[in-house]
mmCIF file of C-alpha atoms and ligand atoms in Angstrom:
data_model
loop_
_atom_site.group_PDB
_atom_site.id
_atom_site.type_symbol
_atom_site.label_atom_id
_atom_site.label_comp_id
_atom_site.label_asym_id
_atom_site.label_seq_id
_atom_site.Cartn_x
_atom_site.Cartn_y
_atom_site.Cartn_z
ATOM 1 C CA MET A 1 5.200 -33.216 -7.673
ATOM 2 C CA THR A 2 2.976 -30.099 -7.701
ATOM 3 C CA ARG A 3 4.638 -27.426 -5.735
ATOM 4 C CA LYS A 4 2.557 -25.047 -3.720
ATOM 5 C CA LYS A 5 2.908 -21.518 -5.093
ATOM 6 C CA VAL A 6 3.362 -18.925 -2.425
ATOM 7 C CA LEU A 7 3.527 -15.140 -2.812
ATOM 8 C CA ILE A 8 5.328 -13.265 0.056
ATOM 9 C CA THR A 9 5.042 -9.457 0.043
ATOM 10 C CA GLY A 10 7.845 -7.889 1.990
ATOM 11 C CA GLY A 11 9.791 -11.046 1.353
ATOM 12 C CA ALA A 12 13.251 -9.286 1.328
ATOM 13 C CA GLY A 13 12.604 -7.850 4.779
ATOM 14 C CA PHE A 14 13.807 -9.226 8.134
ATOM 15 C CA ALA A 15 10.852 -11.610 8.830
ATOM 16 C CA GLY A 16 9.927 -12.195 5.174
ATOM 17 C CA SER A 17 13.354 -13.458 4.206
ATOM 18 C CA HIS A 18 13.196 -16.143 6.978
ATOM 19 C CA LEU A 19 9.721 -17.125 5.734
ATOM 20 C CA CYS A 20 11.149 -17.443 2.214
ATOM 21 C CA ASP A 21 13.910 -19.854 3.544
ATOM 22 C CA ARG A 22 11.259 -21.945 5.418
ATOM 23 C CA LEU A 23 8.830 -22.273 2.584
ATOM 24 C CA LEU A 24 11.544 -23.163 -0.049
ATOM 25 C CA GLY A 25 12.764 -25.782 2.404
ATOM 26 C CA GLU A 26 9.262 -27.241 2.563
ATOM 27 C CA GLY A 27 9.267 -27.588 -1.331
ATOM 28 C CA CYS A 28 7.132 -24.550 -2.116
ATOM 29 C CA GLU A 29 7.626 -22.248 -5.073
ATOM 30 C CA VAL A 30 8.228 -18.846 -3.587
ATOM 31 C CA TYR A 31 7.534 -15.435 -5.225
ATOM 32 C CA CYS A 32 9.189 -12.786 -3.168
ATOM 33 C CA LEU A 33 7.782 -9.306 -3.815
ATOM 34 C CA ASP A 34 9.434 -6.240 -2.326
ATOM 35 C CA ASN A 35 10.041 -2.570 -3.144
ATOM 36 C CA PHE A 36 13.269 -2.544 -1.069
ATOM 37 C CA PHE A 37 12.292 0.333 1.121
ATOM 38 C CA THR A 38 13.521 -1.422 4.260
ATOM 39 C CA GLY A 39 14.343 -4.770 2.853
ATOM 40 C CA GLN A 40 17.719 -5.745 1.554
ATOM 41 C CA LYS A 41 18.955 -7.959 -1.332
ATOM 42 C CA GLN A 42 21.514 -9.297 1.121
ATOM 43 C CA ASN A 43 18.717 -10.998 3.000
ATOM 44 C CA ILE A 44 17.731 -13.159 0.007
ATOM 45 C CA VAL A 45 20.887 -13.162 -2.118
ATOM 46 C CA HIS A 46 21.512 -16.837 -1.162
ATOM 47 C CA LEU A 47 18.166 -17.741 -2.768
ATOM 48 C CA LEU A 48 18.581 -15.991 -6.126
ATOM 49 C CA ASN A 49 19.853 -19.142 -7.894
ATOM 50 C CA HIS A 50 17.314 -21.385 -6.297
ATOM 51 C CA PRO A 51 15.136 -22.848 -9.032
ATOM 52 C CA TYR A 52 11.868 -22.304 -7.222
ATOM 53 C CA PHE A 53 12.659 -18.742 -6.032
ATOM 54 C CA GLU A 54 11.554 -15.656 -7.937
ATOM 55 C CA LEU A 55 12.278 -12.041 -6.839
ATOM 56 C CA ILE A 56 9.871 -9.363 -7.975
ATOM 57 C CA ARG A 57 10.533 -5.665 -7.429
ATOM 58 C CA HIS A 58 7.086 -4.207 -7.000
ATOM 59 C CA ASP A 59 5.263 -1.833 -4.631
ATOM 60 C CA VAL A 60 2.113 -3.195 -3.077
ATOM 61 C CA THR A 61 0.302 0.145 -3.454
ATOM 62 C CA ALA A 62 -0.075 -0.752 -7.164
ATOM 63 C CA PRO A 63 -2.093 -3.787 -8.288
ATOM 64 C CA PHE A 64 -0.292 -6.928 -9.038
ATOM 65 C CA PHE A 65 -1.354 -10.188 -10.647
ATOM 66 C CA ILE A 66 0.174 -13.680 -10.431
ATOM 67 C CA GLU A 67 -1.176 -17.222 -9.979
ATOM 68 C CA ALA A 68 -0.529 -18.444 -6.357
ATOM 69 C CA ASP A 69 -2.129 -20.701 -3.787
ATOM 70 C CA GLU A 70 -1.231 -18.668 -0.784
ATOM 71 C CA ILE A 71 -0.253 -15.122 -0.078
ATOM 72 C CA TYR A 72 1.596 -13.835 3.063
ATOM 73 C CA ASN A 73 1.159 -10.080 3.184
ATOM 74 C CA LEU A 74 4.157 -8.677 5.098
ATOM 75 C CA ALA A 75 4.929 -5.571 3.066
ATOM 76 C CA CYS A 76 5.153 -2.566 5.470
ATOM 77 C CA PRO A 77 7.998 -0.895 7.275
ATOM 78 C CA ALA A 78 7.915 -2.103 10.845
ATOM 79 C CA SER A 79 10.389 0.123 12.739
ATOM 80 C CA PRO A 80 8.996 3.461 13.999
ATOM 81 C CA ILE A 81 11.737 5.624 12.482
ATOM 82 C CA HIS A 82 11.097 4.019 9.050
ATOM 83 C CA TYR A 83 7.291 4.016 9.205
ATOM 84 C CA GLN A 84 7.247 7.615 10.393
ATOM 85 C CA TYR A 85 9.590 8.723 7.665
ATOM 86 C CA ASN A 86 6.682 9.000 5.185
ATOM 87 C CA ALA A 87 3.483 8.545 7.205
ATOM 88 C CA ILE A 88 1.185 8.790 4.219
ATOM 89 C CA LYS A 89 3.069 6.188 2.329
ATOM 90 C CA THR A 90 2.915 3.876 5.313
ATOM 91 C CA MET A 91 -0.863 4.165 5.419
ATOM 92 C CA LYS A 92 -1.066 3.617 1.694
ATOM 93 C CA THR A 93 1.132 0.503 1.964
ATOM 94 C CA SER A 94 -1.109 -0.982 4.688
ATOM 95 C CA VAL A 95 -4.494 -0.027 3.200
ATOM 96 C CA MET A 96 -3.937 0.003 -0.596
ATOM 97 C CA GLY A 97 -1.563 -2.923 -0.147
ATOM 98 C CA ALA A 98 -4.287 -4.835 1.602
ATOM 99 C CA ILE A 99 -6.907 -3.936 -1.000
ATOM 100 C CA ASN A 100 -4.602 -4.982 -3.833
ATOM 101 C CA MET A 101 -3.631 -8.225 -2.242
ATOM 102 C CA LEU A 102 -7.138 -9.153 -1.142
ATOM 103 C CA GLY A 103 -8.392 -8.361 -4.653
ATOM 104 C CA LEU A 104 -5.716 -10.648 -6.002
ATOM 105 C CA ALA A 105 -6.658 -13.401 -3.421
ATOM 106 C CA LYS A 106 -10.280 -13.046 -4.419
ATOM 107 C CA ARG A 107 -9.620 -13.327 -8.079
ATOM 108 C CA ILE A 108 -7.228 -16.298 -7.928
ATOM 109 C CA LYS A 109 -8.945 -17.986 -4.921
ATOM 110 C CA ALA A 110 -5.800 -17.942 -2.841
ATOM 111 C CA LYS A 111 -5.681 -18.061 0.956
ATOM 112 C CA ILE A 112 -4.184 -14.883 2.425
ATOM 113 C CA LEU A 113 -2.458 -14.132 5.723
ATOM 114 C CA GLN A 114 -2.032 -10.623 7.084
ATOM 115 C CA ALA A 115 0.908 -9.718 9.270
ATOM 116 C CA SER A 116 -0.835 -7.470 11.721
ATOM 117 C CA THR A 117 0.693 -6.237 14.885
ATOM 118 C CA SER A 118 0.413 -5.747 18.600
ATOM 119 C CA GLU A 119 0.327 -2.116 17.822
ATOM 120 C CA VAL A 120 -3.373 -2.512 17.076
ATOM 121 C CA TYR A 121 -3.591 -2.530 20.982
ATOM 122 C CA GLY A 122 -1.897 0.897 21.061
ATOM 123 C CA ASP A 123 -0.649 1.916 24.495
ATOM 124 C CA PRO A 124 -2.814 -0.803 26.213
ATOM 125 C CA LEU A 125 -4.897 -0.324 29.344
ATOM 126 C CA VAL A 126 -5.352 -4.066 29.677
ATOM 127 C CA HIS A 127 -2.400 -6.345 30.502
ATOM 128 C CA PRO A 128 -1.573 -8.807 29.062
ATOM 129 C CA GLN A 129 -3.290 -8.270 25.770
ATOM 130 C CA ALA A 130 -5.697 -10.840 24.470
ATOM 131 C CA GLU A 131 -7.268 -10.745 21.007
ATOM 132 C CA ASN A 132 -10.694 -9.542 22.298
ATOM 133 C CA TYR A 133 -9.099 -6.270 23.676
ATOM 134 C CA TRP A 134 -9.957 -3.421 21.267
ATOM 135 C CA GLY A 135 -6.953 -1.312 22.054
ATOM 136 C CA HIS A 136 -6.077 2.193 23.030
ATOM 137 C CA VAL A 137 -4.693 3.967 19.979
ATOM 138 C CA ASN A 138 -4.220 7.718 19.356
ATOM 139 C CA PRO A 139 -5.604 8.114 15.772
ATOM 140 C CA ILE A 140 -3.737 11.298 15.150
ATOM 141 C CA GLY A 141 -0.410 10.540 16.927
ATOM 142 C CA GLU A 142 3.087 9.794 15.685
ATOM 143 C CA ARG A 143 2.444 6.053 15.564
ATOM 144 C CA SER A 144 -1.021 6.252 13.996
ATOM 145 C CA CYS A 145 0.006 5.866 10.388
ATOM 146 C CA TYR A 146 1.160 2.374 11.338
ATOM 147 C CA ASP A 147 -1.367 1.458 14.013
ATOM 148 C CA GLU A 148 -4.427 2.736 12.183
ATOM 149 C CA GLY A 149 -3.052 1.389 8.803
ATOM 150 C CA LYS A 150 -2.822 -2.078 10.288
ATOM 151 C CA ARG A 151 -6.190 -1.750 12.056
ATOM 152 C CA SER A 152 -7.839 -0.798 8.694
ATOM 153 C CA ALA A 153 -6.107 -3.732 6.983
ATOM 154 C CA GLU A 154 -7.651 -5.990 9.570
ATOM 155 C CA THR A 155 -11.042 -4.490 8.794
ATOM 156 C CA LEU A 156 -10.541 -4.994 5.093
ATOM 157 C CA PHE A 157 -9.482 -8.648 5.666
ATOM 158 C CA VAL A 158 -12.595 -9.484 7.809
ATOM 159 C CA ASN A 159 -14.915 -7.829 5.266
ATOM 160 C CA TYR A 160 -13.412 -9.566 2.177
ATOM 161 C CA HIS A 161 -13.966 -12.764 4.182
ATOM 162 C CA LYS A 162 -17.534 -11.936 5.003
ATOM 163 C CA GLN A 163 -18.573 -10.445 1.626
ATOM 164 C CA ASN A 164 -16.480 -12.367 -0.799
ATOM 165 C CA ASN A 165 -15.601 -15.588 1.020
ATOM 166 C CA VAL A 166 -11.919 -14.930 0.713
ATOM 167 C CA LYS A 167 -9.976 -17.328 2.975
ATOM 168 C CA ILE A 168 -8.280 -15.085 5.452
ATOM 169 C CA LYS A 169 -5.803 -15.426 8.315
ATOM 170 C CA ILE A 170 -4.768 -12.552 10.659
ATOM 171 C CA ILE A 171 -1.824 -12.794 13.071
ATOM 172 C CA ARG A 172 -0.899 -10.022 15.530
ATOM 173 C CA ILE A 173 2.798 -10.177 15.764
ATOM 174 C CA PHE A 174 4.559 -8.882 18.955
ATOM 175 C CA ASN A 175 8.112 -7.475 18.989
ATOM 176 C CA THR A 176 10.279 -9.925 17.003
ATOM 177 C CA TYR A 177 14.095 -9.824 16.609
ATOM 178 C CA GLY A 178 16.839 -11.923 15.123
ATOM 179 C CA PRO A 179 19.486 -12.145 12.355
ATOM 180 C CA ARG A 180 18.877 -10.013 9.220
ATOM 181 C CA MET A 181 17.500 -7.034 11.044
ATOM 182 C CA HIS A 182 19.126 -4.096 9.298
ATOM 183 C CA PRO A 183 21.930 -2.562 11.365
ATOM 184 C CA ASN A 184 20.145 0.782 10.992
ATOM 185 C CA ASP A 185 16.640 -0.679 11.422
ATOM 186 C CA GLY A 186 16.165 1.512 14.534
ATOM 187 C CA ARG A 187 14.236 -1.034 16.699
ATOM 188 C CA VAL A 188 15.507 -1.606 20.160
ATOM 189 C CA VAL A 189 17.186 -5.039 19.951
ATOM 190 C CA SER A 190 19.267 -4.256 16.836
ATOM 191 C CA ASN A 191 20.023 -0.761 18.130
ATOM 192 C CA PHE A 192 21.359 -2.070 21.471
ATOM 193 C CA ILE A 193 23.410 -4.895 19.900
ATOM 194 C CA VAL A 194 24.964 -2.685 17.332
ATOM 195 C CA GLN A 195 25.841 -0.006 19.970
ATOM 196 C CA ALA A 196 27.223 -2.688 22.373
ATOM 197 C CA LEU A 197 29.405 -4.261 19.686
ATOM 198 C CA GLN A 198 30.801 -0.827 18.740
ATOM 199 C CA ASN A 199 31.263 0.101 22.410
ATOM 200 C CA LYS A 200 29.012 3.102 21.853
ATOM 201 C CA ASP A 201 26.495 4.464 24.359
ATOM 202 C CA ILE A 202 23.338 2.449 24.684
ATOM 203 C CA THR A 203 20.399 4.697 24.057
ATOM 204 C CA VAL A 204 17.609 3.885 26.468
ATOM 205 C CA TYR A 205 14.548 6.098 25.737
ATOM 206 C CA GLY A 206 12.930 7.407 28.844
ATOM 207 C CA GLU A 207 13.807 5.722 32.133
ATOM 208 C CA GLY A 208 13.718 2.343 30.389
ATOM 209 C CA GLN A 209 10.865 1.097 32.638
ATOM 210 C CA GLN A 210 8.602 0.488 29.691
ATOM 211 C CA THR A 211 8.285 -3.263 28.892
ATOM 212 C CA ARG A 212 8.264 -5.354 25.736
ATOM 213 C CA SER A 213 8.051 -9.133 25.253
ATOM 214 C CA PHE A 214 10.571 -10.234 22.701
ATOM 215 C CA GLN A 215 10.080 -13.111 20.281
ATOM 216 C CA TYR A 216 12.845 -14.776 18.278
ATOM 217 C CA VAL A 217 12.131 -14.795 14.506
ATOM 218 C CA ASP A 218 12.155 -18.663 14.191
ATOM 219 C CA ASP A 219 9.198 -18.851 16.654
ATOM 220 C CA LEU A 220 7.361 -16.228 14.554
ATOM 221 C CA VAL A 221 7.926 -18.141 11.243
ATOM 222 C CA GLU A 222 6.597 -21.342 12.955
ATOM 223 C CA GLY A 223 3.470 -19.534 14.192
ATOM 224 C CA MET A 224 2.917 -17.855 10.892
ATOM 225 C CA THR A 225 3.033 -21.147 8.923
ATOM 226 C CA ARG A 226 0.927 -22.935 11.485
ATOM 227 C CA MET A 227 -1.705 -20.285 11.149
ATOM 228 C CA MET A 228 -1.681 -20.430 7.357
ATOM 229 C CA ASN A 229 -2.139 -24.240 7.611
ATOM 230 C CA SER A 230 -4.904 -24.144 10.165
ATOM 231 C CA ALA A 231 -8.486 -24.923 9.554
ATOM 232 C CA ASP A 232 -10.210 -22.418 7.214
ATOM 233 C CA ALA A 233 -12.802 -21.625 9.900
ATOM 234 C CA PHE A 234 -10.051 -20.170 12.084
ATOM 235 C CA THR A 235 -9.484 -16.748 10.667
ATOM 236 C CA GLY A 236 -7.920 -15.124 13.707
ATOM 237 C CA PRO A 237 -6.869 -12.512 14.734
ATOM 238 C CA VAL A 238 -4.402 -14.514 16.852
ATOM 239 C CA ASN A 239 -1.432 -13.188 18.860
ATOM 240 C CA ILE A 240 1.918 -14.551 17.963
ATOM 241 C CA GLY A 241 4.605 -13.423 20.473
ATOM 242 C CA ASN A 242 6.653 -14.541 23.474
ATOM 243 C CA PRO A 243 4.966 -13.662 26.757
ATOM 244 C CA ASN A 244 8.206 -13.228 28.587
ATOM 245 C CA GLU A 245 8.222 -9.584 29.449
ATOM 246 C CA PHE A 246 11.303 -7.326 30.176
ATOM 247 C CA THR A 247 11.876 -3.712 30.825
ATOM 248 C CA ILE A 248 13.976 -1.922 28.226
ATOM 249 C CA LEU A 249 16.614 -1.285 30.887
ATOM 250 C CA GLU A 250 16.800 -5.018 31.603
ATOM 251 C CA LEU A 251 17.246 -5.629 27.847
ATOM 252 C CA ALA A 252 20.078 -3.141 27.753
ATOM 253 C CA GLU A 253 21.806 -4.803 30.746
ATOM 254 C CA GLN A 254 21.466 -8.204 29.202
ATOM 255 C CA VAL A 255 22.905 -7.059 25.819
ATOM 256 C CA ILE A 256 25.919 -5.546 27.659
ATOM 257 C CA LYS A 257 26.394 -8.804 29.566
ATOM 258 C CA LEU A 258 26.228 -11.041 26.605
ATOM 259 C CA THR A 259 28.396 -8.873 24.413
ATOM 260 C CA GLY A 260 30.983 -8.154 27.081
ATOM 261 C CA SER A 261 30.688 -4.552 25.975
ATOM 262 C CA LYS A 262 32.234 -1.556 27.586
ATOM 263 C CA SER A 263 29.207 0.620 26.522
ATOM 264 C CA LYS A 264 27.495 2.876 29.102
ATOM 265 C CA ILE A 265 23.716 3.272 29.305
ATOM 266 C CA ILE A 266 22.442 6.759 28.478
ATOM 267 C CA ASN A 267 18.942 8.121 28.529
ATOM 268 C CA LYS A 268 17.179 9.851 25.608
ATOM 269 C CA PRO A 269 13.736 11.385 25.501
ATOM 270 C CA LEU A 270 10.923 8.891 25.336
ATOM 271 C CA PRO A 271 9.093 9.158 21.993
ATOM 272 C CA ALA A 272 5.479 10.351 21.999
ATOM 273 C CA ASP A 273 2.907 7.672 22.501
ATOM 274 C CA ASP A 274 5.488 4.992 23.257
ATOM 275 C CA PRO A 275 3.510 2.146 24.804
ATOM 276 C CA MET A 276 4.359 1.595 28.498
ATOM 277 C CA MET A 277 3.908 -2.134 28.561
ATOM 278 C CA ARG A 278 3.227 -4.952 26.195
ATOM 279 C CA GLN A 279 2.794 -8.651 26.716
ATOM 280 C CA PRO A 280 0.841 -11.161 24.610
ATOM 281 C CA ASP A 281 -1.696 -13.491 25.938
ATOM 282 C CA ILE A 282 -1.068 -16.517 23.706
ATOM 283 C CA THR A 283 -3.901 -18.794 25.080
ATOM 284 C CA LEU A 284 -5.631 -18.730 21.689
ATOM 285 C CA ALA A 285 -2.547 -19.595 19.675
ATOM 286 C CA LYS A 286 -1.804 -22.542 22.079
ATOM 287 C CA LYS A 287 -5.367 -23.829 21.734
ATOM 288 C CA GLU A 288 -5.927 -23.360 17.892
ATOM 289 C CA LEU A 289 -2.442 -23.761 16.597
ATOM 290 C CA ASN A 290 -0.785 -25.857 19.267
ATOM 291 C CA TRP A 291 1.930 -23.240 19.073
ATOM 292 C CA ALA A 292 4.138 -21.632 21.829
ATOM 293 C CA PRO A 293 7.529 -19.918 21.408
ATOM 294 C CA LYS A 294 10.483 -22.107 22.156
ATOM 295 C CA ILE A 295 13.465 -19.789 22.095
ATOM 296 C CA GLU A 296 14.004 -17.582 25.147
ATOM 297 C CA LEU A 297 15.682 -14.192 25.216
ATOM 298 C CA GLU A 298 19.253 -15.225 26.134
ATOM 299 C CA GLU A 299 19.493 -17.876 23.429
ATOM 300 C CA GLY A 300 17.889 -15.606 20.836
ATOM 301 C CA LEU A 301 20.154 -12.661 21.728
ATOM 302 C CA GLU A 302 23.235 -14.996 21.426
ATOM 303 C CA LYS A 303 22.228 -15.904 17.864
ATOM 304 C CA THR A 304 21.458 -12.345 16.991
ATOM 305 C CA ILE A 305 24.702 -10.949 18.453
ATOM 306 C CA ALA A 306 26.652 -13.658 16.518
ATOM 307 C CA TYR A 307 24.911 -12.384 13.290
ATOM 308 C CA PHE A 308 25.753 -8.739 13.933
ATOM 309 C CA ARG A 309 29.342 -9.526 14.799
ATOM 310 C CA GLU A 310 29.704 -10.759 11.178
ATOM 311 C CA VAL A 311 27.728 -7.904 9.585
ATOM 312 C CA ILE A 312 29.350 -4.822 11.238
ATOM 313 C CA ARG A 313 32.875 -5.858 11.677
HETATM 314 P P1 NAD B 401 10.976 -5.022 7.541
HETATM 315 O O1 NAD B 401 10.931 -3.572 7.480
HETATM 316 O O2 NAD B 401 12.357 -5.709 7.707
HETATM 317 O O3 NAD B 401 10.302 -5.699 6.411
HETATM 318 C C1 NAD B 401 9.245 -5.104 5.606
HETATM 319 C C2 NAD B 401 9.464 -5.356 4.120
HETATM 320 O O4 NAD B 401 8.389 -4.803 3.389
HETATM 321 C C3 NAD B 401 10.747 -4.730 3.589
HETATM 322 O O5 NAD B 401 11.493 -5.639 2.796
HETATM 323 C C4 NAD B 401 10.269 -3.570 2.748
HETATM 324 O O6 NAD B 401 11.181 -3.214 1.749
HETATM 325 C C5 NAD B 401 8.937 -4.095 2.311
HETATM 326 N N1 NAD B 401 7.970 -3.011 1.910
HETATM 327 C C6 NAD B 401 7.690 -1.913 2.570
HETATM 328 N N2 NAD B 401 6.769 -1.157 1.935
HETATM 329 C C7 NAD B 401 6.519 -1.859 0.800
HETATM 330 C C8 NAD B 401 5.626 -1.580 -0.343
HETATM 331 N N3 NAD B 401 4.943 -0.523 -0.404
HETATM 332 N N4 NAD B 401 5.601 -2.468 -1.339
HETATM 333 C C9 NAD B 401 6.424 -3.593 -1.344
HETATM 334 N N5 NAD B 401 7.273 -3.875 -0.205
HETATM 335 C C10 NAD B 401 7.292 -3.041 0.738
HETATM 336 O O7 NAD B 401 10.071 -5.438 8.868
HETATM 337 P P2 NAD B 401 9.764 -6.885 9.439
HETATM 338 O O8 NAD B 401 10.146 -6.788 10.904
HETATM 339 O O9 NAD B 401 10.245 -7.935 8.627
HETATM 340 O O10 NAD B 401 8.108 -6.873 9.339
HETATM 341 C C11 NAD B 401 7.462 -7.580 8.412
HETATM 342 C C12 NAD B 401 5.951 -7.504 8.654
HETATM 343 O O11 NAD B 401 5.634 -7.964 9.973
HETATM 344 C C13 NAD B 401 5.453 -6.068 8.578
HETATM 345 O O12 NAD B 401 4.154 -6.015 7.933
HETATM 346 C C14 NAD B 401 5.335 -5.618 10.008
HETATM 347 O O13 NAD B 401 4.377 -4.634 10.167
HETATM 348 C C15 NAD B 401 4.916 -6.920 10.729
HETATM 349 N N6 NAD B 401 5.311 -6.911 12.070
HETATM 350 C C16 NAD B 401 6.586 -7.096 12.508
HETATM 351 C C17 NAD B 401 6.958 -7.020 13.816
HETATM 352 C C18 NAD B 401 8.367 -7.310 14.256
HETATM 353 O O14 NAD B 401 8.579 -7.130 15.470
HETATM 354 N N7 NAD B 401 9.359 -7.633 13.457
HETATM 355 C C19 NAD B 401 5.964 -6.887 14.787
HETATM 356 C C20 NAD B 401 4.682 -6.670 14.331
HETATM 357 C C21 NAD B 401 4.287 -6.723 13.028
HETATM 358 N N1 UDP B 402 13.907 2.065 22.496
HETATM 359 C C1 UDP B 402 14.955 2.469 23.252
HETATM 360 N N2 UDP B 402 16.191 2.725 22.555
HETATM 361 C C2 UDP B 402 16.308 2.589 21.278
HETATM 362 C C3 UDP B 402 15.238 2.091 20.482
HETATM 363 C C4 UDP B 402 13.991 1.789 21.135
HETATM 364 O O1 UDP B 402 14.892 2.591 24.471
HETATM 365 O O2 UDP B 402 17.441 2.804 20.697
HETATM 366 C C5 UDP B 402 12.637 1.752 23.164
HETATM 367 C C6 UDP B 402 11.441 2.370 22.604
HETATM 368 O O3 UDP B 402 11.268 3.679 23.217
HETATM 369 C C7 UDP B 402 10.362 1.422 23.012
HETATM 370 C C8 UDP B 402 11.015 0.040 23.002
HETATM 371 O O4 UDP B 402 12.429 0.298 23.120
HETATM 372 O O5 UDP B 402 9.905 1.679 24.320
HETATM 373 C C9 UDP B 402 10.737 -0.749 21.755
HETATM 374 O O6 UDP B 402 10.960 0.055 20.661
HETATM 375 P P1 UDP B 402 10.949 -0.542 19.169
HETATM 376 O O7 UDP B 402 11.141 0.608 18.271
HETATM 377 O O8 UDP B 402 11.856 -1.705 19.072
HETATM 378 O O9 UDP B 402 9.483 -1.197 19.024
HETATM 379 P P2 UDP B 402 8.007 -0.710 19.420
HETATM 380 O O10 UDP B 402 8.084 0.588 20.290
HETATM 381 O O11 UDP B 402 7.316 -0.454 18.126
HETATM 382 O O12 UDP B 402 7.510 -1.816 20.265
#
């Protein structure tokens, strides 16, 4: 049997490690590349003895060469506290990482998928967000290193496709949560669950009236692999997210209910440029990929809470 060879950058991160599991399960040979900035060995330690799994410590801002059939480019810190820690490095990771991985894809004739983000829509003035919305991004704000880095990466992908016939796929991922988020990740779902399990105050930023639409990680992995396997002519970008929208306050209340926590909700200042609302329009993903999320918030939170109970006890 000839195994498909797949390179996953950011493979030791939250989403990447689930993708490693999925592709190994399908019989692929998986090369997991990571610099361990926000990724953890713990996420992939169960794979280290797998005969078709290879772990490579490398930074995507430097060129990298390997033979592969497909590349999933996920390397990039995703949580605001981590991507703002070194804004220049975040932009380098998105932009130089895209250039290095696209150059590799071109040279080895691999198909390449970019993990883009709903952040390309910024603080959106259109609701819900469809792929033809150009977004509302502050180019010099706190979030711009991430937003503009990801927007530039999309530009690079589209132009490598047009100029060099590289087979590209772009997905715009909306807020995703699940097991293997780092307890100190800083994103809202893991923060609230960890705080609730420790009976600490739940930190709602602002009044908690801003909204997000939360997707469970298994649905993301399904959407990602469907996109990679879709017809070459369909390059995207395509939204991959769960359209069920909640206020952050509703999320806090739900987490308290499901954990049976004694935590109190407290308010902290709303970070600059924090988007007020976010909801994916997934009409395109339904049509082109026959994909829709299957796991709703309560079920996904239960699974995630079960994971964190093990990790932080
Ligand atoms: P994560 O922080 O858990 O994973 C990112 C991984 O990339 C980590 O393992 C990290 O060590 C690695 N990495 C960072 N910089 C690197 C570099 N320069 N070289 C090599 N590796 C590097 O985040 P995640 O949630 O798993 O996100 C994965 C991808 O999906 C990211 O590109 C992110 O922007 C995108 N995304 C995620 C979400 C979400 O809600 N989870 C939403 C939109 C987009
Ligand atoms: N948030 C919050 N408390 C936290 C962490 C985040 O209220 O402890 C809010 C944050 O201000 C934002 C939303 O939750 O409005 C989602 O934040 P996250 O960092 O998870 O993702 P993003 O803002 O990038 O969508």
